[in-house]
Amino acid sequence: MLKRRRKKLEKNFINAQIKTLRKALKLNQAAFGDRIGLKQGAISKMELDGGTVTDQNIKLICEKFNVRREWLTEGTGEMLQETEDTLFAAFAERNHLSPDDQNLARYMLQLTSEERQKVITFILGMAESIRQGRPETQPPAIVPATVIPGALPYSQQEAAEIAAVHEKYRAMREGAVPNEAIMERAQLHQELDAALDEKNTATNSPSNVSSEKPA
């Protein structure tokens, strides 16, 4: 009598567990039944106290819904098996991984240790290249920005002189200071013209003209 009562309690327990599982999965009886190849009416009967649940039903439920048999039949342990997918899903949720982050993590996990090391080495090399190429990671440039990239670096004094010339040229264009270069060029032309005139005058003077007697 006691043995028969225990079996009845076990049946009632698994009926309640099936209903608990279905509710946790947020499925109605029809959708739950479709997953294991049963009609809605069969699921309804399995959830009733004392409803028949075959060993094949238990096996299908455990396989399709990733449920631990011990939880379903005895109520011990966790409801779901910890597969790679469930563990990864928990990891992704805990670390707030985006879909792209998850795809990258899955790809890395599929590689061998040696392949992962190669990928890491490649990424670190790219990061170092980017770091070296950023202006803020290099010492301040002493060469003016107008200097052609790739030219040999100037000393600080040379750079200062070039900068001063550029500043003077800019000021001249804006009319801030007299255009001394143009004035100096005009004066030089005047001096050259005067020198040429003086030379021409000396060449054409009577004392320098040679007289030849006819034969």
PDB file of N, CA and C in Angstrom, residues 141-212:
ATOM      1  N   ALA A 141      56.228  68.179 -32.969  1.00  0.00           N
ATOM      2  CA  ALA A 141      57.057  68.439 -34.142  1.00  0.00           C
ATOM      3  C   ALA A 141      57.588  69.860 -34.081  1.00  0.00           C
ATOM      4  N   ILE A 142      58.866  70.027 -34.425  1.00  0.00           N
ATOM      5  CA  ILE A 142      59.464  71.361 -34.447  1.00  0.00           C
ATOM      6  C   ILE A 142      59.524  71.897 -35.867  1.00  0.00           C
ATOM      7  N   VAL A 143      59.155  71.051 -36.843  1.00  0.00           N
ATOM      8  CA  VAL A 143      59.147  71.478 -38.236  1.00  0.00           C
ATOM      9  C   VAL A 143      57.799  72.112 -38.539  1.00  0.00           C
ATOM     10  N   PRO A 144      57.766  73.284 -39.195  1.00  0.00           N
ATOM     11  CA  PRO A 144      56.483  73.912 -39.511  1.00  0.00           C
ATOM     12  C   PRO A 144      55.613  73.006 -40.356  1.00  0.00           C
ATOM     13  N   ALA A 145      54.311  73.204 -40.251  1.00  0.00           N
ATOM     14  CA  ALA A 145      53.371  72.336 -40.955  1.00  0.00           C
ATOM     15  C   ALA A 145      53.489  72.468 -42.464  1.00  0.00           C
ATOM     16  N   THR A 146      54.089  73.611 -42.953  1.00  0.00           N
ATOM     17  CA  THR A 146      54.191  73.808 -44.392  1.00  0.00           C
ATOM     18  C   THR A 146      55.333  73.027 -45.009  1.00  0.00           C
ATOM     19  N   VAL A 147      56.201  72.482 -44.198  1.00  0.00           N
ATOM     20  CA  VAL A 147      57.310  71.695 -44.725  1.00  0.00           C
ATOM     21  C   VAL A 147      56.773  70.400 -45.312  1.00  0.00           C
ATOM     22  N   ILE A 148      57.308  69.981 -46.454  1.00  0.00           N
ATOM     23  CA  ILE A 148      56.821  68.777 -47.128  1.00  0.00           C
ATOM     24  C   ILE A 148      57.070  67.564 -46.260  1.00  0.00           C
ATOM     25  N   PRO A 149      56.055  66.704 -46.035  1.00  0.00           N
ATOM     26  CA  PRO A 149      56.247  65.489 -45.238  1.00  0.00           C
ATOM     27  C   PRO A 149      57.302  64.593 -45.866  1.00  0.00           C
ATOM     28  N   GLY A 150      58.125  64.013 -45.036  1.00  0.00           N
ATOM     29  CA  GLY A 150      59.156  63.108 -45.515  1.00  0.00           C
ATOM     30  C   GLY A 150      60.510  63.781 -45.629  1.00  0.00           C
ATOM     31  N   ALA A 151      60.530  65.143 -45.535  1.00  0.00           N
ATOM     32  CA  ALA A 151      61.812  65.830 -45.600  1.00  0.00           C
ATOM     33  C   ALA A 151      62.605  65.569 -44.332  1.00  0.00           C
ATOM     34  N   LEU A 152      63.921  65.812 -44.428  1.00  0.00           N
ATOM     35  CA  LEU A 152      64.757  65.592 -43.254  1.00  0.00           C
ATOM     36  C   LEU A 152      64.371  66.584 -42.168  1.00  0.00           C
ATOM     37  N   PRO A 153      64.381  66.183 -40.906  1.00  0.00           N
ATOM     38  CA  PRO A 153      63.989  67.092 -39.825  1.00  0.00           C
ATOM     39  C   PRO A 153      64.997  68.216 -39.645  1.00  0.00           C
ATOM     40  N   TYR A 154      64.503  69.411 -39.355  1.00  0.00           N
ATOM     41  CA  TYR A 154      65.360  70.550 -39.095  1.00  0.00           C
ATOM     42  C   TYR A 154      65.708  70.609 -37.613  1.00  0.00           C
ATOM     43  N   SER A 155      66.770  71.361 -37.328  1.00  0.00           N
ATOM     44  CA  SER A 155      67.076  71.621 -35.928  1.00  0.00           C
ATOM     45  C   SER A 155      66.059  72.621 -35.403  1.00  0.00           C
ATOM     46  N   GLN A 156      66.053  72.802 -34.108  1.00  0.00           N
ATOM     47  CA  GLN A 156      65.078  73.722 -33.513  1.00  0.00           C
ATOM     48  C   GLN A 156      65.318  75.151 -33.993  1.00  0.00           C
ATOM     49  N   GLN A 157      66.587  75.540 -34.142  1.00  0.00           N
ATOM     50  CA  GLN A 157      66.897  76.887 -34.601  1.00  0.00           C
ATOM     51  C   GLN A 157      66.459  77.089 -36.048  1.00  0.00           C
ATOM     52  N   GLU A 158      66.741  76.076 -36.891  1.00  0.00           N
ATOM     53  CA  GLU A 158      66.334  76.169 -38.292  1.00  0.00           C
ATOM     54  C   GLU A 158      64.815  76.225 -38.419  1.00  0.00           C
ATOM     55  N   ALA A 159      64.150  75.420 -37.618  1.00  0.00           N
ATOM     56  CA  ALA A 159      62.692  75.424 -37.661  1.00  0.00           C
ATOM     57  C   ALA A 159      62.136  76.775 -37.256  1.00  0.00           C
ATOM     58  N   ALA A 160      62.771  77.396 -36.251  1.00  0.00           N
ATOM     59  CA  ALA A 160      62.322  78.706 -35.794  1.00  0.00           C
ATOM     60  C   ALA A 160      62.532  79.757 -36.880  1.00  0.00           C
ATOM     61  N   GLU A 161      63.663  79.668 -37.588  1.00  0.00           N
ATOM     62  CA  GLU A 161      63.941  80.625 -38.660  1.00  0.00           C
ATOM     63  C   GLU A 161      62.932  80.482 -39.796  1.00  0.00           C
ATOM     64  N   ILE A 162      62.637  79.223 -40.149  1.00  0.00           N
ATOM     65  CA  ILE A 162      61.663  78.989 -41.214  1.00  0.00           C
ATOM     66  C   ILE A 162      60.297  79.512 -40.804  1.00  0.00           C
ATOM     67  N   ALA A 163      59.946  79.272 -39.567  1.00  0.00           N
ATOM     68  CA  ALA A 163      58.657  79.751 -39.077  1.00  0.00           C
ATOM     69  C   ALA A 163      58.597  81.271 -39.115  1.00  0.00           C
ATOM     70  N   ALA A 164      59.723  81.928 -38.788  1.00  0.00           N
ATOM     71  CA  ALA A 164      59.758  83.388 -38.810  1.00  0.00           C
ATOM     72  C   ALA A 164      59.586  83.918 -40.229  1.00  0.00           C
ATOM     73  N   VAL A 165      60.230  83.253 -41.201  1.00  0.00           N
ATOM     74  CA  VAL A 165      60.091  83.658 -42.599  1.00  0.00           C
ATOM     75  C   VAL A 165      58.643  83.512 -43.053  1.00  0.00           C
ATOM     76  N   HIS A 166      58.036  82.379 -42.686  1.00  0.00           N
ATOM     77  CA  HIS A 166      56.636  82.159 -43.060  1.00  0.00           C
ATOM     78  C   HIS A 166      55.732  83.213 -42.435  1.00  0.00           C
ATOM     79  N   GLU A 167      56.011  83.554 -41.196  1.00  0.00           N
ATOM     80  CA  GLU A 167      55.193  84.548 -40.515  1.00  0.00           C
ATOM     81  C   GLU A 167      55.359  85.922 -41.160  1.00  0.00           C
ATOM     82  N   LYS A 168      56.604  86.231 -41.538  1.00  0.00           N
ATOM     83  CA  LYS A 168      56.869  87.520 -42.184  1.00  0.00           C
ATOM     84  C   LYS A 168      56.177  87.593 -43.539  1.00  0.00           C
ATOM     85  N   TYR A 169      56.228  86.476 -44.278  1.00  0.00           N
ATOM     86  CA  TYR A 169      55.583  86.435 -45.595  1.00  0.00           C
ATOM     87  C   TYR A 169      54.071  86.597 -45.455  1.00  0.00           C
ATOM     88  N   ARG A 170      53.512  85.921 -44.437  1.00  0.00           N
ATOM     89  CA  ARG A 170      52.078  86.040 -44.208  1.00  0.00           C
ATOM     90  C   ARG A 170      51.702  87.474 -43.873  1.00  0.00           C
ATOM     91  N   ALA A 171      52.527  88.128 -43.016  1.00  0.00           N
ATOM     92  CA  ALA A 171      52.245  89.501 -42.631  1.00  0.00           C
ATOM     93  C   ALA A 171      52.359  90.447 -43.824  1.00  0.00           C
ATOM     94  N   MET A 172      53.339  90.156 -44.699  1.00  0.00           N
ATOM     95  CA  MET A 172      53.502  90.987 -45.893  1.00  0.00           C
ATOM     96  C   MET A 172      52.288  90.879 -46.802  1.00  0.00           C
ATOM     97  N   ARG A 173      51.762  89.663 -46.952  1.00  0.00           N
ATOM     98  CA  ARG A 173      50.598  89.464 -47.815  1.00  0.00           C
ATOM     99  C   ARG A 173      49.376  90.162 -47.254  1.00  0.00           C
ATOM    100  N   GLU A 174      49.311  90.233 -45.924  1.00  0.00           N
ATOM    101  CA  GLU A 174      48.160  90.869 -45.287  1.00  0.00           C
ATOM    102  C   GLU A 174      48.349  92.371 -45.141  1.00  0.00           C
ATOM    103  N   GLY A 175      49.534  92.882 -45.539  1.00  0.00           N
ATOM    104  CA  GLY A 175      49.785  94.314 -45.459  1.00  0.00           C
ATOM    105  C   GLY A 175      50.143  94.793 -44.082  1.00  0.00           C
ATOM    106  N   ALA A 176      50.547  93.889 -43.208  1.00  0.00           N
ATOM    107  CA  ALA A 176      50.868  94.281 -41.837  1.00  0.00           C
ATOM    108  C   ALA A 176      52.217  94.969 -41.756  1.00  0.00           C
ATOM    109  N   VAL A 177      53.159  94.628 -42.664  1.00  0.00           N
ATOM    110  CA  VAL A 177      54.486  95.251 -42.675  1.00  0.00           C
ATOM    111  C   VAL A 177      54.816  95.611 -44.114  1.00  0.00           C
ATOM    112  N   PRO A 178      55.743  96.581 -44.357  1.00  0.00           N
ATOM    113  CA  PRO A 178      56.119  96.931 -45.729  1.00  0.00           C
ATOM    114  C   PRO A 178      56.713  95.737 -46.442  1.00  0.00           C
ATOM    115  N   ASN A 179      56.506  95.672 -47.735  1.00  0.00           N
ATOM    116  CA  ASN A 179      57.044  94.581 -48.535  1.00  0.00           C
ATOM    117  C   ASN A 179      58.499  94.891 -48.850  1.00  0.00           C
ATOM    118  N   GLU A 180      59.378  94.594 -47.884  1.00  0.00           N
ATOM    119  CA  GLU A 180      60.789  94.935 -48.010  1.00  0.00           C
ATOM    120  C   GLU A 180      61.443  94.174 -49.149  1.00  0.00           C
ATOM    121  N   ALA A 181      61.000  92.956 -49.392  1.00  0.00           N
ATOM    122  CA  ALA A 181      61.625  92.157 -50.442  1.00  0.00           C
ATOM    123  C   ALA A 181      61.443  92.813 -51.800  1.00  0.00           C
ATOM    124  N   ILE A 182      60.246  93.340 -52.047  1.00  0.00           N
ATOM    125  CA  ILE A 182      59.985  93.995 -53.330  1.00  0.00           C
ATOM    126  C   ILE A 182      60.824  95.266 -53.459  1.00  0.00           C
ATOM    127  N   MET A 183      60.939  96.012 -52.344  1.00  0.00           N
ATOM    128  CA  MET A 183      61.730  97.240 -52.362  1.00  0.00           C
ATOM    129  C   MET A 183      63.195  96.932 -52.624  1.00  0.00           C
ATOM    130  N   GLU A 184      63.714  95.909 -51.997  1.00  0.00           N
ATOM    131  CA  GLU A 184      65.116  95.538 -52.189  1.00  0.00           C
ATOM    132  C   GLU A 184      65.354  95.093 -53.629  1.00  0.00           C
ATOM    133  N   ARG A 185      64.396  94.358 -54.209  1.00  0.00           N
ATOM    134  CA  ARG A 185      64.544  93.895 -55.583  1.00  0.00           C
ATOM    135  C   ARG A 185      64.566  95.086 -56.554  1.00  0.00           C
ATOM    136  N   ALA A 186      63.707  96.070 -56.347  1.00  0.00           N
ATOM    137  CA  ALA A 186      63.679  97.252 -57.219  1.00  0.00           C
ATOM    138  C   ALA A 186      64.987  98.031 -57.127  1.00  0.00           C
ATOM    139  N   GLN A 187      65.503  98.161 -55.901  1.00  0.00           N
ATOM    140  CA  GLN A 187      66.763  98.875 -55.704  1.00  0.00           C
ATOM    141  C   GLN A 187      67.904  98.156 -56.413  1.00  0.00           C
ATOM    142  N   LEU A 188      67.896  96.812 -56.346  1.00  0.00           N
ATOM    143  CA  LEU A 188      68.939  96.033 -57.002  1.00  0.00           C
ATOM    144  C   LEU A 188      68.882  96.226 -58.517  1.00  0.00           C
ATOM    145  N   HIS A 189      67.672  96.257 -59.083  1.00  0.00           N
ATOM    146  CA  HIS A 189      67.532  96.491 -60.523  1.00  0.00           C
ATOM    147  C   HIS A 189      68.077  97.870 -60.911  1.00  0.00           C
ATOM    148  N   GLN A 190      67.817  98.859 -60.079  1.00  0.00           N
ATOM    149  CA  GLN A 190      68.316 100.205 -60.360  1.00  0.00           C
ATOM    150  C   GLN A 190      69.837 100.230 -60.375  1.00  0.00           C
ATOM    151  N   GLU A 191      70.447  99.567 -59.402  1.00  0.00           N
ATOM    152  CA  GLU A 191      71.904  99.533 -59.323  1.00  0.00           C
ATOM    153  C   GLU A 191      72.495  98.816 -60.536  1.00  0.00           C
ATOM    154  N   LEU A 192      71.861  97.708 -60.957  1.00  0.00           N
ATOM    155  CA  LEU A 192      72.350  96.980 -62.125  1.00  0.00           C
ATOM    156  C   LEU A 192      72.225  97.825 -63.393  1.00  0.00           C
ATOM    157  N   ASP A 193      71.103  98.516 -63.547  1.00  0.00           N
ATOM    158  CA  ASP A 193      70.919  99.378 -64.722  1.00  0.00           C
ATOM    159  C   ASP A 193      71.970 100.486 -64.768  1.00  0.00           C
ATOM    160  N   ALA A 194      72.255 101.064 -63.615  1.00  0.00           N
ATOM    161  CA  ALA A 194      73.256 102.134 -63.553  1.00  0.00           C
ATOM    162  C   ALA A 194      74.633 101.619 -63.935  1.00  0.00           C
ATOM    163  N   ALA A 195      74.963 100.415 -63.467  1.00  0.00           N
ATOM    164  CA  ALA A 195      76.269  99.835 -63.782  1.00  0.00           C
ATOM    165  C   ALA A 195      76.395  99.555 -65.271  1.00  0.00           C
ATOM    166  N   LEU A 196      75.320  99.062 -65.887  1.00  0.00           N
ATOM    167  CA  LEU A 196      75.345  98.788 -67.323  1.00  0.00           C
ATOM    168  C   LEU A 196      75.490 100.076 -68.132  1.00  0.00           C
ATOM    169  N   ASP A 197      74.787 101.116 -67.712  1.00  0.00           N
ATOM    170  CA  ASP A 197      74.893 102.399 -68.409  1.00  0.00           C
ATOM    171  C   ASP A 197      76.311 102.934 -68.343  1.00  0.00           C
ATOM    172  N   GLU A 198      76.925 102.827 -67.169  1.00  0.00           N
ATOM    173  CA  GLU A 198      78.296 103.312 -66.984  1.00  0.00           C
ATOM    174  C   GLU A 198      79.263 102.547 -67.879  1.00  0.00           C
ATOM    175  N   LYS A 199      79.055 101.226 -68.002  1.00  0.00           N
ATOM    176  CA  LYS A 199      79.935 100.405 -68.829  1.00  0.00           C
ATOM    177  C   LYS A 199      79.776 100.768 -70.300  1.00  0.00           C
ATOM    178  N   ASN A 200      78.543 100.973 -70.742  1.00  0.00           N
ATOM    179  CA  ASN A 200      78.297 101.332 -72.136  1.00  0.00           C
ATOM    180  C   ASN A 200      78.908 102.689 -72.477  1.00  0.00           C
ATOM    181  N   THR A 201      78.828 103.613 -71.537  1.00  0.00           N
ATOM    182  CA  THR A 201      79.387 104.951 -71.749  1.00  0.00           C
ATOM    183  C   THR A 201      80.898 104.878 -71.912  1.00  0.00           C
ATOM    184  N   ALA A 202      81.528 104.068 -71.067  1.00  0.00           N
ATOM    185  CA  ALA A 202      82.988 103.945 -71.128  1.00  0.00           C
ATOM    186  C   ALA A 202      83.428 103.280 -72.420  1.00  0.00           C
ATOM    187  N   THR A 203      82.670 102.339 -72.912  1.00  0.00           N
ATOM    188  CA  THR A 203      83.040 101.608 -74.130  1.00  0.00           C
ATOM    189  C   THR A 203      82.934 102.499 -75.363  1.00  0.00           C
ATOM    190  N   ASN A 204      81.956 103.359 -75.405  1.00  0.00           N
ATOM    191  CA  ASN A 204      81.709 104.194 -76.585  1.00  0.00           C
ATOM    192  C   ASN A 204      82.442 105.540 -76.553  1.00  0.00           C
ATOM    193  N   SER A 205      83.296 105.797 -75.584  1.00  0.00           N
ATOM    194  CA  SER A 205      84.028 107.069 -75.493  1.00  0.00           C
ATOM    195  C   SER A 205      85.082 107.152 -76.606  1.00  0.00           C
ATOM    196  N   PRO A 206      85.477 108.384 -77.127  1.00  0.00           N
ATOM    197  CA  PRO A 206      86.440 108.539 -78.237  1.00  0.00           C
ATOM    198  C   PRO A 206      87.802 107.946 -77.937  1.00  0.00           C
ATOM    199  N   SER A 207      88.219 107.983 -76.693  1.00  0.00           N
ATOM    200  CA  SER A 207      89.557 107.490 -76.358  1.00  0.00           C
ATOM    201  C   SER A 207      89.679 106.002 -76.544  1.00  0.00           C
ATOM    202  N   ASN A 208      88.548 105.310 -76.510  1.00  0.00           N
ATOM    203  CA  ASN A 208      88.582 103.851 -76.612  1.00  0.00           C
ATOM    204  C   ASN A 208      88.286 103.366 -78.021  1.00  0.00           C
ATOM    205  N   VAL A 209      88.005 104.319 -79.002  1.00  0.00           N
ATOM    206  CA  VAL A 209      87.706 103.925 -80.376  1.00  0.00           C
ATOM    207  C   VAL A 209      89.015 103.831 -81.153  1.00  0.00           C
ATOM    208  N   SER A 210      89.382 102.720 -81.791  1.00  0.00           N
ATOM    209  CA  SER A 210      90.644 102.509 -82.515  1.00  0.00           C
ATOM    210  C   SER A 210      90.534 103.084 -83.924  1.00  0.00           C
ATOM    211  N   SER A 211      91.596 103.862 -84.343  1.00  0.00           N
ATOM    212  CA  SER A 211      91.605 104.441 -85.691  1.00  0.00           C
ATOM    213  C   SER A 211      92.484 103.608 -86.595  1.00  0.00           C
ATOM    214  N   GLU A 212      91.997 103.237 -87.748  1.00  0.00           N
ATOM    215  CA  GLU A 212      92.756 102.435 -88.687  1.00  0.00           C
ATOM    216  C   GLU A 212      92.957 103.230 -89.988  1.00  0.00           C
TER     217      GLU A 212
END
